[in-house]
Every structure is written in C-alpha cells, then in structure tokens.
Amino acid sequence: MNRAIRRVGYVVVALLLIIVGQLTYLQVIDSSKLANDPRNSRIFLRNFNRPRGKIISADGEVLALSTRTNDEYGYQRTYPQGSLFAHTVGYQSVIIGSAGVERSYDNDLTGRTLANNPLRYPSLLRGGTQVGDVVLSLRADIQRAAKDALAGQRGSVTVIDPSTGAIIAMYTNPSFDPQPLASHNSSAVQKYYSALSADPLNPALPRAYREIYPPGSTFKVVTTSAALATGKATPESVYPPDRSYTPPQTDNAINNFGNKPCGGTLPEAFRQSCNAVFARLGVEMGEEFVPELEGFGFNSAPEIDMSPGAAVSVGPQIGSFKNDKPSFALAGIGQGPVASTPLQMALVAAGIANKGIIMKPHVGEKVTDREGKVVSRVKPSAWKKATSPDIAATLTEFMLSVVNSGTGTAARIPGIAVAGKTGTAQSPGGPPHAWFIAFAPAEAPRFAISVIIERGGSVGDEATGGRVAAPVAAKVLRALLGVK
C-alpha cells in the first residue's frame, strides 16, 4: 500500500515539475514571442491605447502621428499628407492591421526598442511614455514632384541615392488615403477597405516595389553588362543592320522597333536600342547570361525595410537554355521571362552609377527619442556586386549617348549630364508600358531614377519610353538638382 502511495507521489511531483518548467519557459524564454504575437489581444489593445511615435520625412514634414480620442482605444493615427505617402508610410488599423513603415518600424514607434535600453536612454527613467520617432530618407518635396510629373498617369517613380541605397522618393499612382483605415469605426473601415480591394485600378497596390512588369529595353543595360563581362561582346563589336533576328528553335522573328534596320558598333546599337542585336546576344551568352543578371538582383528580392517586402524580379533560370533558346533571346531585350519591379530597375541604374555596386535600398534613415536624441541610424551596406567598375564606366558612356543623341533626348537637362536608357515594353492586351531609367549628374552621380508609365499613359498605343517616361524623369531630376 505504502509503495503504491509513493508511486502516486512520484507521478504528482513529476507532473508539478513539468508544469513549473512549462510556466518558466512561457514567462521567461518565450515571453517576447508571446508579447509580440498579433493574436495577443491585450498587446494589440495596448498598442492603440498609448502614444505612438511620429513618422517624419527627410525634409521635416510629419507623415504620421497619434492623436487623442475619447473611445476605448485612446489614440488614433493621423496621416496629414493623405495619399502622398500611402504606399510607403502605410497605415495602422484596429480592424485590418498595419502595413508599410507603420509595420516594419513598429517596435521603434511603440517604444519597445527604447524600453529594452533604459540605461542608455535615461529619459525613460524620468517617467512618461517613451516612443520613437522614425525619420525617413524620403523627401516630401520630391515625392510631390514625382506626383506632379506623373500628371495622373498610372505608374510609379522611384529615386535612390546610388552611394547609400537611401530611397528619396517612391510614388505610385493611383494611390489612396490611409486615413479612413485608421478609423475606429469597424463598419466604415471594412466598407472603405472593400471598396479599395474592388477597385479595378488597384490603388492599394504599391506598384513601385510590389508589382513586376517586363522592363523592355531598359534591361539592355543588364544585357550589355553581361555581354561585356562574358566576353561575348566588346565596345568595338560590329553588328549587321538587320531588321530582325530569329532565334534557334522557333520561326518567330524578333523585330526592331518600327521594323527598321539597326546595327553598327555595340555603343551605336545601344544608342539606337536595336532589338536584333540584343536578342542575338541573349542567345550567344546562353547559360552565362543567368549569373550576370542575378548579379544585378534578378531572381531575388532586395531586403527593403518595408512590410510587405519587395517582390522578386525574375529572369531566365540556370538549366533552361538548352530547351528554350527563344526565351533567352527575349530576355536580351527585357521581354519573355524577364519581369521587374520599378524599384529593381532603379537599382540597376544605381549600380552603374555606383561603379558596379548596388547598395541595399532603405526608406528609414534614423530613429530618435522624444528629446530628439538619435537612437539608431540605418547603416548603408552593399547588396550586390553587379559588374566591374570598368564595365560600369563603359555603360555610363553608352547611357550618356542615349540621352544626348539617342532615344532619350527628352531627358536632357541644360548643364547636367544625364545617363539613361529608354524602354518600351509589350503588354499583352493593351498599349505598351513606357520606361526610363537614369542617373545624374553622370560624372558624380547623386540620384538614380526609374519611371514606368503603364499602358502608354495619356499617349496609349503610340507611347515609347522616350516620349512618355523620359520627360517625367527629367521633371523629377530638375527638382532634385534645383534646375528650373
């Protein structure tokens, strides 16, 4: 009998030890995970019934702040700039959650980052609620310039500092007003969100970094770099003035724009944007093309400090050349298997501007406490080694010729050397997408830019990158460089 009682006692003690161990694990080891779990209703409500830091542009304009309310939540987010920064700043909603900087910098905005370092930030010890303000690299004046330059056309403008990866502007049209999503009226929020989701123009989509398009001839920057790096071409290479090129394994010819004859030396073919030449190079490079385009960031996504993150820009895959040579020809001209976010094409331009190195893109610049003390700064870091400094210098010369006397003359700015490349990308079922990428000043680059105008914009079927997108880029670059 005593033996049986002892066995029961052992079992009870063992069970108690298991329970104590589990409680210790949950309260100590796993506490942070549980505290940040979005399903934790107490934490969720706590984020709304306390102040939240401001989001501020690089030029000092408040883009998001918390205001007092008289309901159970206590605070509500306010977005003074309306739709101007909706796709980057994002929103914080009691009903549908959060997105953009509001989500990716949540720990800083709520003060959790600072709370973990009370000795480093003594203002915490003096009482009150401490939160962090997030200062962005985005400039409100350039964001407005991008919006004005698009003039209501569907598309996006992205501007990057090539030496640091700091995003200076990233505007998408159409946009939306995030303020109704911040409302505490659940039925009103749901109604507004449903209307956004049902809108065929999809204004809630951050096209600049979440949508992919065929980049068209802007991708010839990548093709040319790859051809030079693999030795399949040199600046002295000469090509016949063909009207088209028919790749192996198909009878479908790839025509030059307007079916015109086009050829000459490699820089001349680049200046004229000869499809026949670059489609041929895509096939001649074959499998060697893939690691070169991946060096520019294709088949991967840049680790941008946004939530959700950037979409993957895609290109041909290793192992696909043998049975699909026509796709490599189309890839050479930025069609077929190639699709890119506008952000990615801005990074291509930035990589050439930065002597072959693509920096990791970011919208955050620094976090400060309520007294203005800097808590943290974003440290620039390299993302990809796209090409060599020598090839980048050669491509800069090629891109200068495009703007000076080629397809991109609409991007010329008096007194400023602009290096660029146009693109007119076929879009199934509609007018072409118009592209332009560039950087300036070419001799000491400060800004890299990409512009896409969907479905030809106001021009429609007659659109080209040089006619539609290049003038938009010129207007934004003028604002950046202070040129009237």
Tab-separated table of C-alpha atoms in Angstrom:
chain	number	residue	atom	x	y	z
A	1	MET	CA	0.000	0.000	0.000
A	2	ASN	CA	2.777	2.428	1.002
A	3	ARG	CA	4.626	1.511	-2.179
A	4	ALA	CA	1.571	2.420	-4.291
A	5	ILE	CA	1.185	5.742	-2.496
A	6	ARG	CA	4.848	6.532	-3.114
A	7	ARG	CA	4.422	5.800	-6.832
A	8	VAL	CA	1.446	8.165	-6.997
A	9	GLY	CA	3.509	10.777	-5.163
A	10	TYR	CA	6.348	10.444	-7.663
A	11	VAL	CA	3.910	10.936	-10.539
A	12	VAL	CA	2.382	14.022	-8.902
A	13	VAL	CA	5.823	15.548	-8.264
A	14	ALA	CA	6.867	14.838	-11.847
A	15	LEU	CA	3.718	16.493	-13.190
A	16	LEU	CA	4.272	19.522	-10.970
A	17	LEU	CA	7.847	19.840	-12.224
A	18	ILE	CA	6.625	19.683	-15.818
A	19	ILE	CA	4.038	22.406	-15.152
A	20	VAL	CA	6.600	24.638	-13.399
A	21	GLY	CA	9.058	24.083	-16.242
A	22	GLN	CA	6.476	24.956	-18.865
A	23	LEU	CA	5.398	28.098	-16.993
A	24	THR	CA	9.027	29.168	-16.641
A	25	TYR	CA	9.585	28.643	-20.381
A	26	LEU	CA	6.482	30.643	-21.308
A	27	GLN	CA	7.149	33.508	-18.892
A	28	VAL	CA	10.891	33.840	-19.361
A	29	ILE	CA	12.199	32.236	-22.519
A	30	ASP	CA	9.176	32.624	-24.798
A	31	SER	CA	7.763	35.836	-23.304
A	32	SER	CA	8.958	38.116	-26.088
A	33	LYS	CA	7.410	35.928	-28.771
A	34	LEU	CA	4.080	35.820	-26.946
A	35	ALA	CA	4.108	39.550	-26.258
A	36	ASN	CA	4.540	40.311	-29.950
A	37	ASP	CA	2.099	37.695	-31.219
A	38	PRO	CA	-0.603	39.578	-33.193
A	39	ARG	CA	-3.206	37.193	-31.695
A	40	ASN	CA	-2.457	38.527	-28.192
A	41	SER	CA	-5.472	40.847	-27.713
A	42	ARG	CA	-4.034	42.580	-24.639
A	43	ILE	CA	-0.870	43.553	-26.500
A	44	PHE	CA	-2.916	44.552	-29.542
A	45	LEU	CA	-5.092	46.908	-27.483
A	46	ARG	CA	-2.051	48.236	-25.623
A	47	ASN	CA	-0.589	49.407	-28.950
A	48	PHE	CA	-3.650	51.572	-29.518
A	49	ASN	CA	-4.273	52.992	-26.030
A	50	ARG	CA	-0.862	54.601	-25.768
A	51	PRO	CA	1.017	57.219	-27.824
A	52	ARG	CA	2.947	56.128	-30.905
A	53	GLY	CA	5.931	57.881	-32.436
A	54	LYS	CA	5.788	60.141	-35.447
A	55	ILE	CA	6.932	59.249	-38.945
A	56	ILE	CA	8.764	62.211	-40.443
A	57	SER	CA	10.129	62.919	-43.927
A	58	ALA	CA	13.801	63.749	-44.522
A	59	ASP	CA	12.827	67.387	-45.033
A	60	GLY	CA	10.916	67.584	-41.759
A	61	GLU	CA	7.260	67.072	-42.701
A	62	VAL	CA	5.146	64.935	-40.368
A	63	LEU	CA	3.723	61.979	-42.284
A	64	ALA	CA	2.046	60.112	-39.403
A	65	LEU	CA	1.251	60.913	-35.767
A	66	SER	CA	-1.083	59.831	-32.968
A	67	THR	CA	-3.980	61.995	-31.774
A	68	ARG	CA	-6.130	61.587	-28.639
A	69	THR	CA	-9.589	60.022	-28.881
A	70	ASN	CA	-12.397	59.611	-26.365
A	71	ASP	CA	-13.055	55.938	-27.072
A	72	GLU	CA	-11.661	52.730	-25.551
A	73	TYR	CA	-8.503	52.927	-27.654
A	74	GLY	CA	-7.396	56.361	-26.531
A	75	TYR	CA	-5.339	57.193	-29.640
A	76	GLN	CA	-5.765	57.170	-33.402
A	77	ARG	CA	-3.220	57.566	-36.192
A	78	THR	CA	-3.439	60.652	-38.382
A	79	TYR	CA	-1.872	60.983	-41.845
A	80	PRO	CA	-1.508	64.701	-42.679
A	81	GLN	CA	-0.194	64.090	-46.226
A	82	GLY	CA	-3.168	61.989	-47.306
A	83	SER	CA	-2.375	59.771	-50.287
A	84	LEU	CA	1.106	61.159	-50.984
A	85	PHE	CA	2.981	58.585	-48.863
A	86	ALA	CA	0.303	55.897	-48.535
A	87	HIS	CA	2.365	53.128	-50.178
A	88	THR	CA	5.481	53.752	-48.088
A	89	VAL	CA	4.302	55.030	-44.695
A	90	GLY	CA	1.384	52.583	-44.875
A	91	TYR	CA	-1.263	52.579	-42.153
A	92	GLN	CA	-2.114	51.264	-38.691
A	93	SER	CA	-5.651	49.981	-38.331
A	94	VAL	CA	-7.520	48.436	-35.414
A	95	ILE	CA	-9.548	46.438	-37.921
A	96	ILE	CA	-7.149	45.258	-40.667
A	97	GLY	CA	-3.727	45.558	-39.069
A	98	SER	CA	-0.793	47.545	-40.395
A	99	ALA	CA	1.472	47.911	-43.424
A	100	GLY	CA	4.468	49.859	-44.679
A	101	VAL	CA	6.773	51.710	-42.287
A	102	GLU	CA	3.998	51.566	-39.666
A	103	ARG	CA	4.530	47.814	-39.568
A	104	SER	CA	8.248	47.399	-40.262
A	105	TYR	CA	9.255	50.010	-37.648
A	106	ASP	CA	6.538	49.090	-35.138
A	107	ASN	CA	8.969	48.285	-32.302
A	108	ASP	CA	10.572	51.719	-32.664
A	109	LEU	CA	7.295	53.611	-32.966
A	110	THR	CA	5.787	51.920	-29.892
A	111	GLY	CA	8.917	52.476	-27.824
A	112	ARG	CA	9.721	48.800	-27.311
A	113	THR	CA	13.204	49.281	-28.793
A	114	LEU	CA	13.914	52.092	-26.330
A	115	ALA	CA	12.336	50.228	-23.392
A	116	ASN	CA	14.914	47.482	-23.824
A	117	ASN	CA	17.703	50.022	-23.161
A	118	PRO	CA	16.618	52.167	-20.135
A	119	LEU	CA	20.179	52.882	-19.021
A	120	ARG	CA	21.209	54.045	-22.483
A	121	TYR	CA	18.170	56.338	-22.727
A	122	PRO	CA	17.814	57.928	-19.243
A	123	SER	CA	14.736	59.911	-20.334
A	124	LEU	CA	12.853	56.628	-19.779
A	125	LEU	CA	13.685	56.797	-16.064
A	126	ARG	CA	12.110	60.238	-15.684
A	127	GLY	CA	8.607	58.906	-16.238
A	128	GLY	CA	6.089	59.257	-19.011
A	129	THR	CA	5.607	57.105	-22.071
A	130	GLN	CA	8.630	56.896	-24.334
A	131	VAL	CA	8.177	56.308	-28.057
A	132	GLY	CA	10.487	56.548	-31.038
A	133	ASP	CA	10.097	58.881	-33.998
A	134	VAL	CA	11.130	57.386	-37.331
A	135	VAL	CA	12.794	59.775	-39.758
A	136	LEU	CA	12.716	58.589	-43.365
A	137	SER	CA	15.089	59.176	-46.282
A	138	LEU	CA	12.043	60.125	-48.384
A	139	ARG	CA	11.718	63.822	-49.203
A	140	ALA	CA	8.231	65.320	-49.312
A	141	ASP	CA	9.216	67.904	-51.933
A	142	ILE	CA	10.491	65.227	-54.340
A	143	GLN	CA	7.518	62.965	-53.618
A	144	ARG	CA	5.286	65.870	-54.714
A	145	ALA	CA	7.460	66.470	-57.759
A	146	ALA	CA	7.039	62.806	-58.732
A	147	LYS	CA	3.271	63.008	-58.299
A	148	ASP	CA	3.071	66.195	-60.354
A	149	ALA	CA	5.301	64.770	-63.094
A	150	LEU	CA	3.118	61.673	-63.477
A	151	ALA	CA	0.167	64.022	-64.000
A	152	GLY	CA	-2.432	61.402	-63.193
A	153	GLN	CA	-0.941	58.692	-65.404
A	154	ARG	CA	-0.845	55.204	-63.914
A	155	GLY	CA	2.677	54.198	-62.915
A	156	SER	CA	5.437	54.985	-60.458
A	157	VAL	CA	8.609	56.983	-59.861
A	158	THR	CA	11.479	55.728	-57.686
A	159	VAL	CA	14.545	57.800	-56.783
A	160	ILE	CA	17.590	56.389	-54.981
A	161	ASP	CA	20.902	57.738	-53.708
A	162	PRO	CA	23.230	55.290	-55.506
A	163	SER	CA	26.025	55.636	-52.950
A	164	THR	CA	23.908	54.703	-49.906
A	165	GLY	CA	20.729	52.977	-51.159
A	166	ALA	CA	18.570	55.625	-49.460
A	167	ILE	CA	15.227	55.964	-51.248
A	168	ILE	CA	14.497	59.646	-51.768
A	169	ALA	CA	11.116	59.266	-53.464
A	170	MET	CA	8.852	56.328	-54.221
A	171	TYR	CA	5.464	57.388	-55.527
A	172	THR	CA	2.771	55.215	-57.074
A	173	ASN	CA	-0.305	56.382	-58.939
A	174	PRO	CA	-3.136	55.667	-58.327
A	175	SER	CA	-2.829	55.978	-54.582
A	176	PHE	CA	-5.303	56.044	-51.702
A	177	ASP	CA	-5.972	57.952	-48.496
A	178	PRO	CA	-4.912	55.802	-45.486
A	179	GLN	CA	-6.882	57.921	-43.006
A	180	PRO	CA	-10.209	56.036	-43.296
A	181	LEU	CA	-8.342	52.795	-42.487
A	182	ALA	CA	-7.185	54.308	-39.175
A	183	SER	CA	-10.764	54.927	-38.059
A	184	HIS	CA	-12.088	53.052	-35.014
A	185	ASN	CA	-15.461	52.603	-36.740
A	186	SER	CA	-15.198	48.981	-37.829
A	187	SER	CA	-18.059	49.058	-40.350
A	188	ALA	CA	-16.689	52.209	-42.003
A	189	VAL	CA	-13.198	50.695	-42.220
A	190	GLN	CA	-14.499	47.466	-43.741
A	191	LYS	CA	-16.578	49.377	-46.272
A	192	TYR	CA	-13.616	51.528	-47.337
A	193	TYR	CA	-11.248	48.542	-47.464
A	194	SER	CA	-13.717	46.546	-49.559
A	195	ALA	CA	-14.031	49.460	-51.983
A	196	LEU	CA	-10.229	49.670	-52.306
A	197	SER	CA	-9.983	45.922	-52.912
A	198	ALA	CA	-12.734	46.002	-55.544
A	199	ASP	CA	-11.337	48.974	-57.453
A	200	PRO	CA	-10.100	47.670	-60.854
A	201	LEU	CA	-7.233	50.202	-60.811
A	202	ASN	CA	-5.977	48.611	-57.578
A	203	PRO	CA	-4.942	51.839	-55.818
A	204	ALA	CA	-3.798	49.954	-52.707
A	205	LEU	CA	-1.042	48.180	-54.679
A	206	PRO	CA	2.426	49.714	-54.092
A	207	ARG	CA	3.457	49.347	-57.725
A	208	ALA	CA	6.970	50.700	-57.178
A	209	TYR	CA	8.117	47.674	-55.209
A	210	ARG	CA	5.330	45.079	-55.292
A	211	GLU	CA	4.375	44.883	-58.996
A	212	ILE	CA	6.538	43.369	-61.737
A	213	TYR	CA	6.480	44.345	-65.411
A	214	PRO	CA	8.527	43.464	-68.488
A	215	PRO	CA	11.261	46.144	-68.377
A	216	GLY	CA	11.720	46.261	-72.149
A	217	SER	CA	14.834	47.930	-73.460
A	218	THR	CA	15.875	49.350	-70.091
A	219	PHE	CA	17.043	45.781	-69.438
A	220	LYS	CA	19.577	46.179	-72.261
A	221	VAL	CA	21.772	47.815	-69.611
A	222	VAL	CA	21.941	44.400	-67.929
A	223	THR	CA	22.325	42.548	-71.251
A	224	THR	CA	25.183	44.809	-72.320
A	225	SER	CA	26.963	44.459	-68.990
A	226	ALA	CA	26.599	40.673	-69.221
A	227	ALA	CA	27.881	40.557	-72.806
A	228	LEU	CA	30.947	42.609	-71.875
A	229	ALA	CA	31.597	40.584	-68.710
A	230	THR	CA	31.337	37.215	-70.505
A	231	GLY	CA	33.465	38.358	-73.451
A	232	LYS	CA	30.632	37.855	-75.943
A	233	ALA	CA	30.948	41.495	-76.980
A	234	THR	CA	33.321	44.438	-76.764
A	235	PRO	CA	32.714	48.141	-77.419
A	236	GLU	CA	34.309	47.531	-80.848
A	237	SER	CA	31.981	44.671	-81.815
A	238	VAL	CA	30.088	45.364	-85.051
A	239	TYR	CA	26.646	44.040	-85.960
A	240	PRO	CA	24.882	43.981	-89.343
A	241	PRO	CA	21.981	46.417	-89.892
A	242	ASP	CA	19.298	43.736	-89.665
A	243	ARG	CA	15.601	44.418	-89.286
A	244	SER	CA	15.029	41.353	-87.094
A	245	TYR	CA	16.563	38.274	-85.502
A	246	THR	CA	15.081	34.784	-85.487
A	247	PRO	CA	16.408	32.715	-82.595
A	248	PRO	CA	17.000	28.950	-82.779
A	249	GLN	CA	14.085	26.577	-82.057
A	250	THR	CA	11.452	28.949	-83.475
A	251	ASP	CA	10.259	30.637	-86.664
A	252	ASN	CA	9.090	33.736	-84.771
A	253	ALA	CA	11.308	36.708	-85.553
A	254	ILE	CA	12.131	39.433	-83.025
A	255	ASN	CA	11.807	42.752	-84.849
A	256	ASN	CA	13.414	46.098	-84.262
A	257	PHE	CA	11.124	48.948	-83.248
A	258	GLY	CA	9.259	50.037	-86.371
A	259	ASN	CA	10.836	47.108	-88.240
A	260	LYS	CA	13.734	49.385	-89.172
A	261	PRO	CA	17.275	48.200	-89.974
A	262	CYS	CA	19.563	48.715	-86.992
A	263	GLY	CA	23.144	47.752	-86.206
A	264	GLY	CA	26.704	49.079	-86.161
A	265	THR	CA	29.087	49.017	-83.211
A	266	LEU	CA	27.857	47.933	-79.784
A	267	PRO	CA	27.566	51.517	-78.449
A	268	GLU	CA	25.656	52.517	-81.598
A	269	ALA	CA	23.317	49.535	-81.260
A	270	PHE	CA	22.750	50.516	-77.617
A	271	ARG	CA	22.068	54.146	-78.534
A	272	GLN	CA	19.504	53.089	-81.149
A	273	SER	CA	18.188	50.236	-78.938
A	274	CYS	CA	18.461	47.574	-81.657
A	275	ASN	CA	16.355	44.557	-80.651
A	276	ALA	CA	18.003	42.275	-83.202
A	277	VAL	CA	21.456	42.854	-81.693
A	278	PHE	CA	20.495	42.293	-78.054
A	279	ALA	CA	18.245	39.313	-78.757
A	280	ARG	CA	21.204	37.718	-80.557
A	281	LEU	CA	23.462	38.460	-77.577
A	282	GLY	CA	20.968	36.804	-75.235
A	283	VAL	CA	21.288	33.566	-77.203
A	284	GLU	CA	25.063	33.839	-77.662
A	285	MET	CA	25.542	34.164	-73.898
A	286	GLY	CA	23.221	31.253	-73.123
A	287	GLU	CA	23.586	29.934	-69.576
A	288	GLU	CA	26.310	32.518	-68.874
A	289	PHE	CA	23.611	35.195	-69.014
A	290	VAL	CA	21.927	33.939	-65.833
A	291	PRO	CA	24.601	34.609	-63.168
A	292	GLU	CA	25.224	38.033	-64.715
A	293	LEU	CA	21.611	39.146	-64.471
A	294	GLU	CA	21.403	37.643	-60.987
A	295	GLY	CA	24.354	39.850	-60.075
A	296	PHE	CA	22.046	42.810	-60.705
A	297	GLY	CA	19.459	41.348	-58.331
A	298	PHE	CA	17.173	39.382	-60.627
A	299	ASN	CA	15.740	36.100	-59.340
A	300	SER	CA	15.876	37.597	-55.848
A	301	ALA	CA	14.303	40.447	-53.896
A	302	PRO	CA	16.112	43.350	-52.230
A	303	GLU	CA	15.818	43.347	-48.426
A	304	ILE	CA	13.998	46.644	-48.141
A	305	ASP	CA	12.815	47.875	-44.707
A	306	MET	CA	9.146	47.760	-45.714
A	307	SER	CA	6.319	45.391	-44.883
A	308	PRO	CA	5.388	43.629	-47.025
A	309	GLY	CA	8.789	43.421	-48.679
A	310	ALA	CA	9.698	43.891	-52.322
A	311	ALA	CA	8.519	41.429	-54.953
A	312	VAL	CA	11.062	39.188	-56.664
A	313	SER	CA	12.203	40.446	-60.078
A	314	VAL	CA	12.671	37.460	-62.367
A	315	GLY	CA	14.775	36.334	-65.317
A	316	PRO	CA	15.882	33.131	-67.045
A	317	GLN	CA	16.910	30.228	-64.836
A	318	ILE	CA	20.020	28.058	-64.924
A	319	GLY	CA	19.334	24.871	-66.861
A	320	SER	CA	16.617	26.318	-69.111
A	321	PHE	CA	18.711	27.383	-72.124
A	322	LYS	CA	19.061	24.046	-73.884
A	323	ASN	CA	15.333	23.575	-74.407
A	324	ASP	CA	14.232	27.220	-74.552
A	325	LYS	CA	16.679	29.359	-76.511
A	326	PRO	CA	13.956	31.769	-77.717
A	327	SER	CA	13.361	32.825	-74.099
A	328	PHE	CA	17.000	33.896	-73.805
A	329	ALA	CA	16.603	35.973	-76.974
A	330	LEU	CA	13.533	37.661	-75.484
A	331	ALA	CA	15.374	38.143	-72.193
A	332	GLY	CA	18.078	40.026	-74.067
A	333	ILE	CA	15.533	42.743	-74.872
A	334	GLY	CA	13.760	42.688	-71.490
A	335	GLN	CA	10.745	40.631	-72.528
A	336	GLY	CA	9.703	36.986	-72.191
A	337	PRO	CA	10.921	35.538	-68.881
A	338	VAL	CA	12.125	38.909	-67.565
A	339	ALA	CA	9.878	40.938	-65.249
A	340	SER	CA	10.965	43.627	-62.826
A	341	THR	CA	9.709	45.946	-60.150
A	342	PRO	CA	10.349	49.643	-60.811
A	343	LEU	CA	12.480	49.597	-57.647
A	344	GLN	CA	14.691	46.898	-59.171
A	345	MET	CA	15.240	48.928	-62.353
A	346	ALA	CA	16.154	51.959	-60.241
A	347	LEU	CA	18.709	49.713	-58.527
A	348	VAL	CA	20.105	48.715	-61.943
A	349	ALA	CA	20.703	52.390	-62.749
A	350	ALA	CA	22.103	52.963	-59.259
A	351	GLY	CA	24.517	50.047	-59.670
A	352	ILE	CA	26.003	51.532	-62.837
A	353	ALA	CA	26.191	54.946	-61.151
A	354	ASN	CA	27.975	53.422	-58.130
A	355	LYS	CA	30.768	51.753	-60.135
A	356	GLY	CA	29.089	48.364	-60.231
A	357	ILE	CA	27.945	48.059	-56.604
A	358	ILE	CA	24.230	48.020	-55.758
A	359	MET	CA	23.534	49.219	-52.236
A	360	LYS	CA	20.773	47.756	-50.091
A	361	PRO	CA	17.710	50.019	-50.516
A	362	HIS	CA	16.058	51.553	-47.458
A	363	VAL	CA	13.408	54.149	-46.591
A	364	GLY	CA	14.338	54.579	-42.931
A	365	GLU	CA	17.135	56.985	-42.046
A	366	LYS	CA	17.164	57.167	-38.236
A	367	VAL	CA	15.106	56.716	-35.068
A	368	THR	CA	15.032	59.418	-32.377
A	369	ASP	CA	13.596	59.554	-28.857
A	370	ARG	CA	11.142	62.233	-27.699
A	371	GLU	CA	14.000	64.591	-26.865
A	372	GLY	CA	15.456	64.312	-30.353
A	373	LYS	CA	18.375	62.095	-29.397
A	374	VAL	CA	19.330	59.646	-32.152
A	375	VAL	CA	18.593	56.096	-31.051
A	376	SER	CA	19.761	54.356	-34.217
A	377	ARG	CA	20.747	55.070	-37.806
A	378	VAL	CA	20.478	52.932	-40.903
A	379	LYS	CA	23.984	51.938	-41.932
A	380	PRO	CA	24.467	51.723	-45.722
A	381	SER	CA	25.555	48.289	-46.905
A	382	ALA	CA	26.220	46.638	-50.259
A	383	TRP	CA	23.565	44.282	-51.635
A	384	LYS	CA	25.010	43.079	-54.970
A	385	LYS	CA	28.200	43.380	-56.995
A	386	ALA	CA	26.526	43.855	-60.344
A	387	THR	CA	29.530	44.481	-62.556
A	388	SER	CA	33.090	45.789	-62.606
A	389	PRO	CA	33.991	49.491	-62.328
A	390	ASP	CA	35.360	49.392	-65.891
A	391	ILE	CA	32.141	47.989	-67.353
A	392	ALA	CA	30.107	50.468	-65.298
A	393	ALA	CA	32.192	53.301	-66.769
A	394	THR	CA	31.650	51.950	-70.303
A	395	LEU	CA	27.908	51.696	-69.741
A	396	THR	CA	27.841	55.241	-68.393
A	397	GLU	CA	29.211	56.432	-71.733
A	398	PHE	CA	26.652	54.328	-73.598
A	399	MET	CA	23.820	55.736	-71.468
A	400	LEU	CA	25.037	59.293	-71.969
A	401	SER	CA	24.749	58.814	-75.729
A	402	VAL	CA	21.128	57.672	-75.344
A	403	VAL	CA	20.180	60.976	-73.706
A	404	ASN	CA	22.438	63.195	-75.792
A	405	SER	CA	21.553	61.869	-79.231
A	406	GLY	CA	19.531	58.658	-78.979
A	407	THR	CA	16.072	57.602	-77.861
A	408	GLY	CA	16.181	59.533	-74.569
A	409	THR	CA	16.719	63.129	-75.666
A	410	ALA	CA	13.563	64.225	-73.803
A	411	ALA	CA	15.516	63.690	-70.557
A	412	ARG	CA	18.210	66.251	-71.399
A	413	ILE	CA	18.756	68.967	-68.783
A	414	PRO	CA	20.874	72.031	-69.698
A	415	GLY	CA	24.184	71.981	-67.884
A	416	ILE	CA	23.627	68.495	-66.410
A	417	ALA	CA	24.995	65.250	-67.845
A	418	VAL	CA	22.196	62.680	-67.648
A	419	ALA	CA	22.912	58.994	-68.377
A	420	GLY	CA	19.810	56.994	-69.204
A	421	LYS	CA	18.049	54.226	-71.104
A	422	THR	CA	14.566	54.113	-72.554
A	423	GLY	CA	12.271	51.108	-72.715
A	424	THR	CA	9.005	50.322	-74.479
A	425	ALA	CA	7.704	47.006	-73.189
A	426	GLN	CA	4.978	44.995	-74.871
A	427	SER	CA	1.994	44.431	-72.616
A	428	PRO	CA	-0.497	41.731	-73.636
A	429	GLY	CA	-3.962	43.048	-74.375
A	430	GLY	CA	-3.120	46.737	-74.353
A	431	PRO	CA	-0.723	49.580	-75.171
A	432	PRO	CA	2.938	49.189	-74.169
A	433	HIS	CA	4.460	50.170	-70.852
A	434	ALA	CA	6.814	53.158	-71.164
A	435	TRP	CA	10.061	53.039	-69.150
A	436	PHE	CA	13.026	55.236	-68.427
A	437	ILE	CA	15.959	54.723	-66.049
A	438	ALA	CA	18.752	57.213	-65.471
A	439	PHE	CA	21.248	58.767	-63.096
A	440	ALA	CA	22.679	62.262	-62.762
A	441	PRO	CA	24.996	64.061	-62.762
A	442	ALA	CA	26.774	61.356	-64.748
A	443	GLU	CA	30.284	62.408	-63.693
A	444	ALA	CA	29.428	62.374	-59.944
A	445	PRO	CA	26.077	60.609	-59.570
A	446	ARG	CA	23.799	61.757	-56.754
A	447	PHE	CA	20.471	60.371	-57.916
A	448	ALA	CA	19.283	57.291	-59.784
A	449	ILE	CA	15.710	57.106	-61.044
A	450	SER	CA	13.237	54.746	-62.647
A	451	VAL	CA	9.937	55.739	-64.219
A	452	ILE	CA	7.234	53.462	-65.570
A	453	ILE	CA	4.024	54.628	-67.210
A	454	GLU	CA	1.557	51.774	-67.534
A	455	ARG	CA	-0.257	51.102	-70.798
A	456	GLY	CA	1.242	54.093	-72.559
A	457	GLY	CA	-0.281	56.645	-70.204
A	458	SER	CA	-2.005	59.539	-71.950
A	459	VAL	CA	-0.484	58.554	-75.322
A	460	GLY	CA	-1.723	54.967	-75.460
A	461	ASP	CA	-0.642	52.799	-78.392
A	462	GLU	CA	1.807	55.426	-79.667
A	463	ALA	CA	3.766	55.514	-76.411
A	464	THR	CA	7.509	54.952	-76.185
A	465	GLY	CA	9.801	55.272	-73.208
A	466	GLY	CA	11.492	58.266	-74.764
A	467	ARG	CA	8.240	60.063	-75.476
A	468	VAL	CA	6.310	59.343	-72.273
A	469	ALA	CA	8.611	58.274	-69.411
A	470	ALA	CA	11.774	60.285	-70.117
A	471	PRO	CA	10.035	63.685	-69.708
A	472	VAL	CA	8.685	62.566	-66.325
A	473	ALA	CA	12.195	61.616	-65.190
A	474	ALA	CA	13.534	64.959	-66.430
A	475	LYS	CA	10.998	66.894	-64.334
A	476	VAL	CA	11.878	64.952	-61.187
A	477	LEU	CA	15.632	65.247	-61.796
A	478	ARG	CA	15.247	69.001	-62.290
A	479	ALA	CA	13.555	69.227	-58.896
A	480	LEU	CA	16.335	67.160	-57.325
A	481	LEU	CA	19.104	69.203	-58.901
A	482	GLY	CA	17.450	72.602	-58.436
A	483	VAL	CA	17.226	73.296	-62.155
A	484	LYS	CA	14.242	75.347	-63.340
